[in-house]
Amino acid sequence: HPLAGLALGAALFAIFVGGAQPFAVNLIPSPWDKFAHVAVFAGLGTLCGIAFGIRNASAVFLAAASSLCIGALDEWHQTMLPGRNAGWDDFFADAVGVLIAAFLVRRLRAILRKQSTGL
């Protein structure tokens, strides 16, 4: 799924390069930033799932674990950026987004499996 891989690369660029820019400081005020974390990581996890292929439960787990690692790296990265703050609350919001993504990818996997068997 090359388009999902390309979109995933763009999302990572936005998170790590865009997030390091001065305009990213307090771009979304609290508590609304938590909704942004959930939405971004739900999208990121879904893209990971599609990019990695959703053939089996292991691929869904790999996509979720990878997305969660990206969230941890993003929080760690923010500790080195002026004006940015890392926090467990942000990481928790990332994890909620990853759980939503895992659910979406599992549903997508079930739909695709159903279509391929003609049921």
mmCIF file of C-alpha atoms in Angstrom:
data_model
loop_
_atom_site.group_PDB
_atom_site.id
_atom_site.type_symbol
_atom_site.label_atom_id
_atom_site.label_comp_id
_atom_site.label_asym_id
_atom_site.label_seq_id
_atom_site.Cartn_x
_atom_site.Cartn_y
_atom_site.Cartn_z
ATOM 1 C CA HIS A 1 0.000 0.000 0.000
ATOM 2 C CA PRO A 2 2.370 2.672 -1.246
ATOM 3 C CA LEU A 3 -0.016 5.622 -0.843
ATOM 4 C CA ALA A 4 -0.524 4.813 2.822
ATOM 5 C CA GLY A 5 3.258 4.615 3.212
ATOM 6 C CA LEU A 6 3.644 8.000 1.533
ATOM 7 C CA ALA A 7 0.945 9.528 3.749
ATOM 8 C CA LEU A 8 2.623 7.964 6.788
ATOM 9 C CA GLY A 9 5.930 9.578 5.801
ATOM 10 C CA ALA A 10 4.193 12.937 5.421
ATOM 11 C CA ALA A 11 2.573 12.557 8.846
ATOM 12 C CA LEU A 12 5.923 11.745 10.451
ATOM 13 C CA PHE A 13 7.468 14.769 8.747
ATOM 14 C CA ALA A 14 4.654 16.952 10.097
ATOM 15 C CA ILE A 15 5.037 15.563 13.621
ATOM 16 C CA PHE A 16 8.820 15.752 13.919
ATOM 17 C CA VAL A 17 9.788 18.598 11.586
ATOM 18 C CA GLY A 18 6.635 20.692 11.743
ATOM 19 C CA GLY A 19 6.382 20.161 15.489
ATOM 20 C CA ALA A 20 9.906 21.522 15.937
ATOM 21 C CA GLN A 21 9.025 24.874 14.352
ATOM 22 C CA PRO A 22 8.391 27.946 16.527
ATOM 23 C CA PHE A 23 4.799 28.248 15.290
ATOM 24 C CA ALA A 24 4.013 24.861 16.887
ATOM 25 C CA VAL A 25 4.447 26.255 20.410
ATOM 26 C CA ASN A 26 0.948 26.479 21.920
ATOM 27 C CA LEU A 27 -0.592 26.049 18.467
ATOM 28 C CA ILE A 28 -3.602 24.332 20.022
ATOM 29 C CA PRO A 29 -4.444 25.476 23.557
ATOM 30 C CA SER A 30 -5.088 23.058 26.397
ATOM 31 C CA PRO A 31 -7.312 21.063 26.821
ATOM 32 C CA TRP A 32 -8.071 20.969 23.087
ATOM 33 C CA ASP A 33 -4.563 19.763 22.351
ATOM 34 C CA LYS A 34 -5.529 16.372 23.813
ATOM 35 C CA PHE A 35 -8.204 15.977 21.142
ATOM 36 C CA ALA A 36 -5.569 16.806 18.545
ATOM 37 C CA HIS A 37 -3.279 14.112 19.985
ATOM 38 C CA VAL A 38 -6.079 11.546 19.852
ATOM 39 C CA ALA A 39 -7.026 12.488 16.280
ATOM 40 C CA VAL A 40 -3.448 12.579 14.982
ATOM 41 C CA PHE A 41 -2.529 9.235 16.493
ATOM 42 C CA ALA A 42 -5.783 7.604 15.408
ATOM 43 C CA GLY A 43 -4.899 8.674 11.873
ATOM 44 C CA LEU A 44 -1.245 7.718 12.239
ATOM 45 C CA GLY A 45 -2.093 4.284 13.621
ATOM 46 C CA THR A 46 -4.607 3.670 10.856
ATOM 47 C CA LEU A 47 -2.039 4.677 8.240
ATOM 48 C CA CYS A 48 0.505 2.351 9.856
ATOM 49 C CA GLY A 49 -2.003 -0.483 9.764
ATOM 50 C CA ILE A 50 -2.758 0.046 6.088
ATOM 51 C CA ALA A 51 0.891 0.633 5.157
ATOM 52 C CA PHE A 52 2.043 -2.505 7.003
ATOM 53 C CA GLY A 53 -0.810 -4.546 5.533
ATOM 54 C CA ILE A 54 -3.698 -5.767 7.599
ATOM 55 C CA ARG A 55 -3.477 -9.439 6.737
ATOM 56 C CA ASN A 56 -3.422 -10.704 10.313
ATOM 57 C CA ALA A 57 -3.608 -9.719 13.952
ATOM 58 C CA SER A 58 0.194 -9.471 14.154
ATOM 59 C CA ALA A 59 0.180 -6.674 11.573
ATOM 60 C CA VAL A 60 -2.463 -4.806 13.592
ATOM 61 C CA PHE A 61 -0.352 -5.224 16.748
ATOM 62 C CA LEU A 62 2.793 -4.083 14.899
ATOM 63 C CA ALA A 63 0.985 -0.980 13.630
ATOM 64 C CA ALA A 64 -0.278 -0.145 17.137
ATOM 65 C CA ALA A 65 3.112 -0.756 18.761
ATOM 66 C CA SER A 66 4.888 1.318 16.102
ATOM 67 C CA SER A 67 2.438 4.186 16.534
ATOM 68 C CA LEU A 68 2.848 4.100 20.291
ATOM 69 C CA CYS A 69 6.641 4.193 19.884
ATOM 70 C CA ILE A 70 6.268 7.207 17.597
ATOM 71 C CA GLY A 71 4.198 8.894 20.312
ATOM 72 C CA ALA A 72 6.908 8.194 22.897
ATOM 73 C CA LEU A 73 9.602 9.508 20.537
ATOM 74 C CA ASP A 74 7.560 12.636 19.887
ATOM 75 C CA GLU A 75 7.203 13.326 23.601
ATOM 76 C CA TRP A 76 10.931 12.736 24.141
ATOM 77 C CA HIS A 77 11.719 15.001 21.150
ATOM 78 C CA GLN A 78 9.627 17.765 22.707
ATOM 79 C CA THR A 79 11.832 17.763 25.811
ATOM 80 C CA MET A 80 14.595 19.231 23.645
ATOM 81 C CA LEU A 81 12.511 21.912 21.924
ATOM 82 C CA PRO A 82 12.262 25.453 23.313
ATOM 83 C CA GLY A 83 8.748 26.298 24.413
ATOM 84 C CA ARG A 84 7.475 22.727 24.002
ATOM 85 C CA ASN A 85 6.459 20.485 26.867
ATOM 86 C CA ALA A 86 6.371 16.724 27.018
ATOM 87 C CA GLY A 87 3.863 15.086 29.274
ATOM 88 C CA TRP A 88 2.353 11.802 30.274
ATOM 89 C CA ASP A 89 -1.069 13.294 29.591
ATOM 90 C CA ASP A 90 -0.080 13.865 25.953
ATOM 91 C CA PHE A 91 1.301 10.341 25.698
ATOM 92 C CA PHE A 92 -1.915 8.974 27.196
ATOM 93 C CA ALA A 93 -3.915 10.896 24.559
ATOM 94 C CA ASP A 94 -1.617 9.403 21.884
ATOM 95 C CA ALA A 95 -2.330 5.927 23.298
ATOM 96 C CA VAL A 96 -6.090 6.540 23.158
ATOM 97 C CA GLY A 97 -5.693 7.485 19.489
ATOM 98 C CA VAL A 98 -3.658 4.326 18.861
ATOM 99 C CA LEU A 99 -6.397 2.210 20.471
ATOM 100 C CA ILE A 100 -8.980 3.839 18.224
ATOM 101 C CA ALA A 101 -6.738 3.110 15.235
ATOM 102 C CA ALA A 102 -6.341 -0.541 16.262
ATOM 103 C CA PHE A 103 -10.120 -0.849 16.430
ATOM 104 C CA LEU A 104 -10.528 0.811 13.016
ATOM 105 C CA VAL A 105 -7.861 -1.359 11.411
ATOM 106 C CA ARG A 106 -9.384 -4.525 12.894
ATOM 107 C CA ARG A 107 -12.801 -3.503 11.542
ATOM 108 C CA LEU A 108 -11.296 -2.768 8.147
ATOM 109 C CA ARG A 109 -9.558 -6.147 8.233
ATOM 110 C CA ALA A 110 -12.870 -7.884 9.016
ATOM 111 C CA ILE A 111 -14.640 -6.035 6.197
ATOM 112 C CA LEU A 112 -11.921 -6.918 3.686
ATOM 113 C CA ARG A 113 -11.903 -10.553 4.820
ATOM 114 C CA LYS A 114 -15.686 -10.695 4.456
ATOM 115 C CA GLN A 115 -15.485 -9.245 0.938
ATOM 116 C CA SER A 116 -12.781 -11.670 -0.134
ATOM 117 C CA THR A 117 -14.828 -14.684 0.987
ATOM 118 C CA GLY A 118 -17.986 -13.326 -0.608
ATOM 119 C CA LEU A 119 -20.059 -13.554 2.562
#
